[in-house]
XYZ file of N, CA, C and O in Angstrom:
496
model
N -13.105 9.621 7.417
C -12.558 9.039 5.982
C -13.719 8.206 5.630
O -14.135 7.400 6.190
N -13.993 8.373 4.295
C -15.227 7.434 3.624
C -14.426 6.010 3.451
O -13.518 5.897 3.243
N -15.429 5.059 3.683
C -15.056 3.792 3.347
C -14.608 3.459 1.915
O -15.161 4.148 0.904
N -13.765 2.569 1.853
C -13.372 2.355 0.497
C -14.433 1.611 -0.191
O -14.932 0.634 0.402
N -14.686 1.764 -1.412
C -15.715 0.885 -2.188
C -14.908 0.428 -3.335
O -14.110 0.814 -3.913
N -15.430 -0.898 -3.726
C -15.253 -1.645 -4.968
C -15.381 -0.731 -6.245
O -16.263 -0.012 -6.381
N -13.907 -1.060 -6.930
C -13.989 -0.124 -8.128
C -14.947 -0.683 -9.497
O -15.462 0.012 -10.223
N -15.398 -2.143 -9.275
C -16.355 -2.598 -10.101
C -17.888 -2.435 -9.943
O -18.665 -2.145 -10.704
N -18.252 -2.873 -8.479
C -19.582 -2.755 -8.204
C -20.041 -1.639 -7.071
O -21.162 -1.559 -6.705
N -18.962 -0.902 -6.686
C -19.334 0.051 -5.573
C -19.667 -0.490 -4.226
O -20.240 0.049 -3.446
N -19.502 -2.012 -4.099
C -19.830 -2.724 -2.934
C -18.773 -2.162 -1.816
O -17.711 -1.529 -2.215
N -19.103 -2.597 -0.878
C -18.054 -2.443 0.598
C -16.897 -3.393 0.434
O -17.073 -4.472 0.234
N -15.945 -2.856 0.669
C -14.555 -3.735 0.999
C -14.413 -3.839 2.151
O -14.501 -3.268 3.105
N -13.831 -5.289 2.497
C -13.373 -5.717 3.809
C -12.076 -6.119 3.701
O -11.533 -6.956 2.755
N -11.251 -5.666 4.925
C -9.713 -6.063 4.964
C -9.842 -7.487 5.078
O -10.224 -8.126 6.093
N -8.855 -7.986 4.421
C -8.494 -9.641 4.525
C -7.080 -9.767 5.159
O -7.029 -10.704 5.974
N -6.249 -8.829 4.599
C -4.842 -9.202 5.371
C -3.970 -7.802 5.134
O -4.471 -7.033 4.458
N -3.201 -7.620 6.021
C -2.371 -6.490 5.909
C -0.660 -6.884 6.338
O -0.618 -7.705 7.170
N 0.096 -6.224 5.775
C 1.557 -6.323 5.960
C 2.297 -4.608 6.162
O 1.822 -4.153 5.134
N 3.035 -4.795 7.028
C 3.774 -3.434 7.043
C 5.143 -3.794 6.336
O 5.900 -4.651 7.040
N 5.497 -3.157 5.348
C 6.803 -3.206 4.735
C 7.820 -1.909 5.084
O 7.126 -0.913 5.568
N 8.670 -1.836 4.291
C 9.835 -0.676 4.432
C 9.999 -0.263 3.245
O 10.158 -0.913 2.029
N 9.960 1.272 2.905
C 10.075 2.080 1.738
C 11.485 2.456 1.926
O 12.177 2.315 2.731
N 12.017 2.561 0.581
C 13.331 3.056 0.257
C 13.878 4.340 1.209
O 14.798 4.364 1.303
N 12.792 5.041 1.612
C 12.983 6.083 2.355
C 13.499 5.610 3.866
O 13.909 6.507 4.895
N 13.106 4.562 4.357
C 13.073 3.974 5.564
C 11.814 3.969 6.295
O 11.700 3.452 7.580
N 10.901 4.272 5.931
C 9.396 4.605 6.462
C 8.818 3.425 6.278
O 8.790 2.741 5.467
N 7.695 3.233 7.294
C 6.785 2.006 7.088
C 5.635 2.314 5.943
O 5.239 3.184 5.778
N 5.559 1.142 5.176
C 4.679 1.228 3.907
C 3.627 0.167 4.126
O 3.802 -0.905 4.505
N 2.358 0.438 4.409
C 1.079 -0.240 4.812
C 0.667 -0.906 3.427
O 0.232 -0.248 2.527
N 0.788 -2.178 3.484
C 0.105 -2.741 2.375
C -1.094 -3.723 2.878
O -0.991 -4.620 3.707
N -2.428 -3.444 2.119
C -3.628 -3.938 2.678
C -4.192 -4.824 1.790
O -4.446 -4.156 0.433
N -4.929 -5.973 1.601
C -5.611 -6.657 0.717
C -7.029 -6.671 1.211
O -7.411 -6.928 2.352
N -7.945 -6.336 0.326
C -9.223 -5.969 0.710
C -10.111 -6.884 -0.311
O -9.477 -7.254 -1.443
N -11.311 -7.384 0.024
C -12.080 -8.083 -0.733
C -13.631 -7.501 -0.775
O -13.925 -6.867 0.099
N -14.191 -7.248 -1.781
C -15.583 -6.684 -2.019
C -16.538 -7.656 -1.518
O -16.502 -9.048 -1.695
N -17.770 -7.221 -0.642
C -18.480 -8.243 -0.011
C -19.551 -8.751 -1.033
O -20.176 -9.554 -0.788
N -19.696 -7.900 -2.194
C -20.661 -8.089 -3.146
C -20.032 -9.064 -4.172
O -20.541 -10.262 -4.564
N -19.012 -8.701 -4.939
C -18.450 -9.469 -6.162
C -17.155 -10.213 -5.778
O -16.552 -10.936 -6.876
N -16.602 -9.940 -4.673
C -15.385 -10.769 -4.150
C -14.196 -10.192 -4.862
O -13.166 -10.769 -5.095
N -14.204 -8.907 -5.665
C -13.114 -8.434 -6.344
C -11.972 -8.151 -5.226
O -12.283 -7.495 -4.350
N -10.862 -8.537 -5.575
C -9.648 -8.033 -4.811
C -9.123 -6.837 -5.128
O -8.813 -6.555 -6.343
N -8.681 -6.094 -4.122
C -7.984 -4.918 -4.200
C -6.745 -4.790 -3.360
O -6.908 -4.984 -2.169
N -5.670 -4.323 -3.813
C -4.662 -4.135 -2.941
C -4.329 -2.648 -2.736
O -4.370 -1.653 -3.730
N -4.357 -2.027 -1.471
C -4.174 -0.817 -1.030
C -2.841 -0.642 -0.516
O -2.473 -1.302 0.263
N -1.793 0.454 -0.771
C -0.756 0.897 -0.253
C -0.809 2.342 0.100
O -1.235 3.104 -0.642
N -0.271 2.376 1.417
C -0.265 3.946 1.993
C 0.921 3.983 2.712
O 1.353 3.194 3.344
N 1.382 5.328 2.417
C 2.423 5.695 3.607
C 2.738 7.144 3.905
O 2.299 7.747 3.156
N 3.414 7.455 4.973
C 3.925 8.775 5.222
C 5.395 8.923 4.792
O 6.161 7.999 5.383
N 5.793 9.437 3.902
C 7.211 9.658 3.511
C 7.830 10.682 4.187
O 7.405 12.072 3.597
N 8.829 10.570 4.950
C 9.490 11.630 5.515
C 10.794 11.852 4.941
O 11.457 10.743 4.686
N 10.863 13.090 4.379
C 12.348 13.156 3.942
C 12.677 14.489 4.467
O 12.192 15.118 5.480
N 14.006 15.095 4.256
C 14.782 16.119 4.933
C 13.969 17.497 4.963
O 14.259 18.333 5.821
N 12.923 17.721 3.987
C 12.224 18.749 3.618
C 10.832 18.857 3.903
O 10.144 19.607 3.499
N 10.555 17.831 4.330
C 9.207 17.497 4.694
C 8.183 16.345 4.801
O 8.956 15.109 4.820
N 7.092 15.955 4.519
C 6.329 14.980 4.899
C 5.357 14.753 3.617
O 4.701 15.709 3.345
N 5.324 13.537 2.856
C 4.218 13.317 2.229
C 3.412 12.082 2.228
O 4.201 11.240 2.688
N 1.976 12.242 2.471
C 1.081 10.908 2.757
C 0.655 10.709 1.116
O 0.245 11.375 0.353
N 0.933 9.434 0.908
C 0.137 8.924 -0.372
C -0.632 7.465 -0.217
O -0.199 6.932 0.761
N -1.563 7.360 -0.920
C -2.200 6.120 -0.941
C -2.635 5.821 -2.417
O -3.271 6.671 -3.161
N -2.688 4.599 -2.596
C -3.126 4.152 -4.239
C -3.507 2.693 -3.951
O -3.346 2.106 -3.030
N -4.308 2.290 -5.139
C -4.844 1.082 -5.171
C -4.452 0.210 -6.533
O -3.988 0.881 -7.355
N -4.364 -0.975 -6.097
C -4.239 -1.724 -7.525
C -5.344 -2.825 -7.666
O -5.621 -3.459 -6.806
N -6.235 -2.783 -8.559
C -7.129 -3.625 -8.819
C -6.715 -5.199 -9.254
O -5.619 -5.134 -10.100
N -7.059 -6.053 -8.370
C -6.376 -7.336 -8.771
C -7.346 -8.476 -9.806
O -8.533 -8.106 -9.347
N -6.499 -9.256 -10.325
C -7.361 -10.498 -10.882
C -7.617 -11.612 -9.664
O -7.019 -11.284 -8.553
N -8.528 -12.426 -10.080
C -8.632 -13.293 -8.873
C -7.568 -14.019 -8.513
O -7.219 -14.476 -7.280
N -6.568 -14.522 -9.669
C -5.424 -15.456 -9.333
C -4.496 -14.538 -8.632
O -3.861 -14.953 -7.587
N -4.449 -13.364 -8.905
C -3.411 -12.310 -8.180
C -4.002 -12.119 -6.771
O -3.093 -12.231 -5.772
N -5.176 -11.779 -6.658
C -5.626 -11.828 -5.218
C -5.267 -12.990 -4.190
O -5.090 -13.373 -3.158
N -5.640 -14.283 -4.802
C -5.313 -15.330 -4.205
C -4.144 -15.495 -3.949
O -3.880 -16.109 -2.708
N -2.916 -15.424 -4.666
C -1.503 -15.619 -4.617
C -1.095 -14.719 -3.353
O -0.472 -15.051 -2.427
N -1.783 -13.422 -3.237
C -1.347 -12.344 -2.382
C -1.662 -12.713 -1.064
O -1.136 -12.483 -0.238
N -3.135 -13.065 -0.929
C -3.758 -13.507 0.178
C -2.880 -14.593 0.768
O -2.349 -14.550 1.844
N -2.542 -15.678 -0.033
C -1.869 -16.791 0.396
C -0.189 -16.302 1.117
O -0.028 -16.702 2.010
N 0.477 -15.550 0.230
C 1.617 -15.078 0.852
C 1.689 -14.165 2.116
O 2.146 -14.513 3.140
N 0.483 -13.394 2.113
C 0.337 -12.615 3.265
C -0.213 -13.261 4.637
O 0.478 -13.188 5.597
N -0.896 -14.348 4.339
C -1.354 -15.333 5.575
C -0.040 -15.872 6.135
O -0.410 -16.629 7.234
N 0.615 -16.308 4.943
C 2.044 -17.188 5.660
C 3.220 -16.375 6.178
O 4.217 -16.960 6.463
N 2.808 -14.988 6.331
C 3.768 -14.214 6.954
C 3.894 -14.276 8.417
O 2.926 -14.067 9.175
N 5.307 -14.847 9.128
C 5.212 -14.883 10.433
C 5.122 -13.624 11.168
O 4.792 -13.662 12.198
N 5.611 -12.409 10.635
C 5.501 -11.167 11.309
C 4.977 -10.250 10.332
O 5.724 -9.314 10.082
N 3.538 -10.018 10.085
C 3.120 -9.145 9.263
C 3.153 -7.606 9.649
O 3.177 -6.520 8.774
N 3.651 -7.239 10.929
C 3.699 -6.008 11.465
C 5.207 -5.319 11.635
O 5.570 -4.478 11.780
N 6.187 -6.194 11.214
C 7.478 -6.342 11.177
C 8.033 -5.779 9.793
O 8.129 -7.128 8.948
N 8.388 -4.713 9.619
C 8.584 -4.232 8.274
C 10.224 -4.854 8.045
O 10.318 -4.830 6.716
N 11.007 -5.308 8.793
C 12.214 -6.077 8.521
C 11.869 -7.640 8.475
O 13.212 -8.055 8.288
N 10.855 -8.199 8.428
C 10.459 -9.483 8.238
C 11.037 -10.064 6.756
O 11.181 -9.452 5.986
N 11.854 -11.081 7.004
C 12.489 -11.465 5.896
C 11.908 -12.683 5.079
O 12.195 -13.323 4.020
N 10.415 -12.822 5.141
C 9.623 -13.945 4.550
C 9.403 -13.497 3.022
O 9.509 -12.189 2.703
N 9.186 -14.400 2.340
C 8.672 -14.132 1.006
C 7.522 -13.314 0.659
O 7.659 -12.591 -0.382
N 6.628 -13.130 1.467
C 5.721 -12.175 1.407
C 6.052 -10.559 1.202
O 5.451 -10.023 0.083
N 6.894 -10.110 1.938
C 7.557 -8.864 1.858
C 8.175 -8.671 0.655
O 7.815 -7.419 -0.100
N 8.951 -9.239 0.098
C 9.637 -9.230 -1.101
C 8.757 -9.465 -2.311
O 8.643 -8.558 -3.221
N 7.938 -10.216 -2.315
C 6.721 -10.349 -3.175
C 5.964 -9.157 -3.326
O 5.839 -8.751 -4.407
N 5.395 -8.514 -2.339
C 4.664 -7.376 -2.436
C 5.397 -6.171 -3.066
O 4.811 -5.526 -3.738
N 6.602 -5.980 -2.540
C 7.478 -5.042 -3.281
C 7.562 -5.178 -4.585
O 7.393 -4.169 -5.509
N 7.815 -6.302 -5.119
C 8.204 -6.699 -6.407
C 6.950 -6.496 -7.355
O 6.892 -6.017 -8.396
N 5.737 -7.006 -6.859
C 4.419 -6.743 -7.465
C 4.238 -5.554 -7.536
O 3.579 -4.944 -8.634
N 4.248 -4.511 -6.519
C 4.043 -3.144 -6.600
C 4.641 -2.307 -7.602
O 4.475 -1.728 -8.482
N 5.886 -2.862 -7.808
C 7.058 -2.137 -8.417
C 6.612 -2.662 -10.116
O 6.555 -1.696 -10.967
N 6.238 -3.977 -10.306
C 5.904 -4.531 -11.682
C 4.694 -3.947 -12.204
O 4.202 -4.277 -13.223
N 3.948 -3.418 -11.165
C 2.405 -3.130 -11.603
C 2.207 -1.384 -11.477
O 1.062 -1.020 -11.129
N 3.104 -0.542 -11.567
C 2.890 0.779 -11.187
C 2.050 1.433 -12.289
O 1.276 2.275 -11.866
N 1.886 0.780 -13.554
C 1.005 1.269 -14.562
C -0.579 1.066 -14.227
O -1.320 1.595 -14.704
N -0.679 -0.013 -13.267
C -2.001 -0.241 -12.786
C -2.476 0.693 -11.456
O -3.714 0.488 -11.089
N -1.730 1.419 -11.005
C -2.134 2.211 -9.863
C -3.098 3.152 -10.160
O -2.995 4.010 -11.130
N -4.017 3.262 -9.179
C -5.040 4.287 -9.037
C -4.850 5.153 -7.855
O -4.558 4.816 -6.743
N -4.136 6.301 -7.946
C -3.809 7.202 -6.942
C -5.022 7.829 -6.311
O -5.848 8.142 -6.669
N -5.125 7.537 -5.318
C -6.297 8.015 -4.287
C -5.904 9.345 -3.281
O -6.888 10.096 -2.841
N -4.782 9.373 -2.872
C -3.931 10.487 -2.028
C -2.511 10.732 -2.555
O -1.861 9.638 -2.424
N -2.210 11.825 -2.452
C -0.827 12.376 -2.801
C -0.791 13.613 -2.597
O -0.891 14.699 -3.079
N -0.539 13.690 -1.002
C -0.835 15.250 -0.401
C 0.461 15.849 -0.473
O 1.262 15.914 0.673
N 1.008 16.512 -1.633
C 2.306 16.872 -1.686
C 2.281 18.389 -0.870
O 3.424 18.799 -0.656
N 1.189 19.006 -0.498
C 1.122 19.958 0.078
C 1.764 19.862 1.619
O 1.760 21.039 2.376
N 1.922 18.786 1.966
C 2.708 18.617 3.437
C 3.981 18.859 3.345
O 4.909 18.967 4.322
N 4.550 18.824 2.013
C 5.959 18.997 2.154
C 6.173 20.404 2.246
O 5.656 21.375 1.814
N 7.233 20.710 3.307
C 7.521 22.144 3.495
C 9.148 22.243 3.551
O 9.996 21.482 4.006
N 9.529 23.329 3.045
C 10.845 23.651 2.614
C 11.321 24.124 4.248
O 10.504 25.161 4.715
N 12.204 23.744 4.731
C 12.866 23.902 6.122
C 14.316 24.455 6.072
O 15.265 23.581 6.296
N 14.596 25.684 5.639
C 16.112 26.005 5.677
C 16.462 26.634 7.170
O 15.898 27.703 7.565
N 17.320 25.933 7.685
C 17.579 26.417 9.109
C 18.874 27.534 8.809
O 19.177 27.881 9.924
N 19.450 27.693 7.675
C 20.330 28.727 7.642
C 19.984 30.113 7.454
O 20.718 31.303 7.526
N 18.429 30.162 7.498
C 18.014 31.738 7.381
C 17.681 31.950 8.310
O 17.136 31.562 9.503
């Protein structure tokens, strides 16, 4: 897989922090904060495999952040006591879910592999 590149200057992105959250399907949702090594632009990446009764879908998107958003997200993520525990009740998990929902219009879809969805009718 190609490395993620900065949307502003095409510089290399470095992972700053990561939290595993839970999606409404019950699947793990990976939320990662990256920073550009050239321009310090912050980018939030969200990815997951969504498992439903009739198949699986992988998706990944990014949200480009303002400097203040990146700083706030970094602080929240760094204060999470259990970043790999999707059931952690710290403010960071709720904040990231709310941030993602409130910024749906800013998402840039990087992968949405609907072709993984398979109809599985066990009655035939």
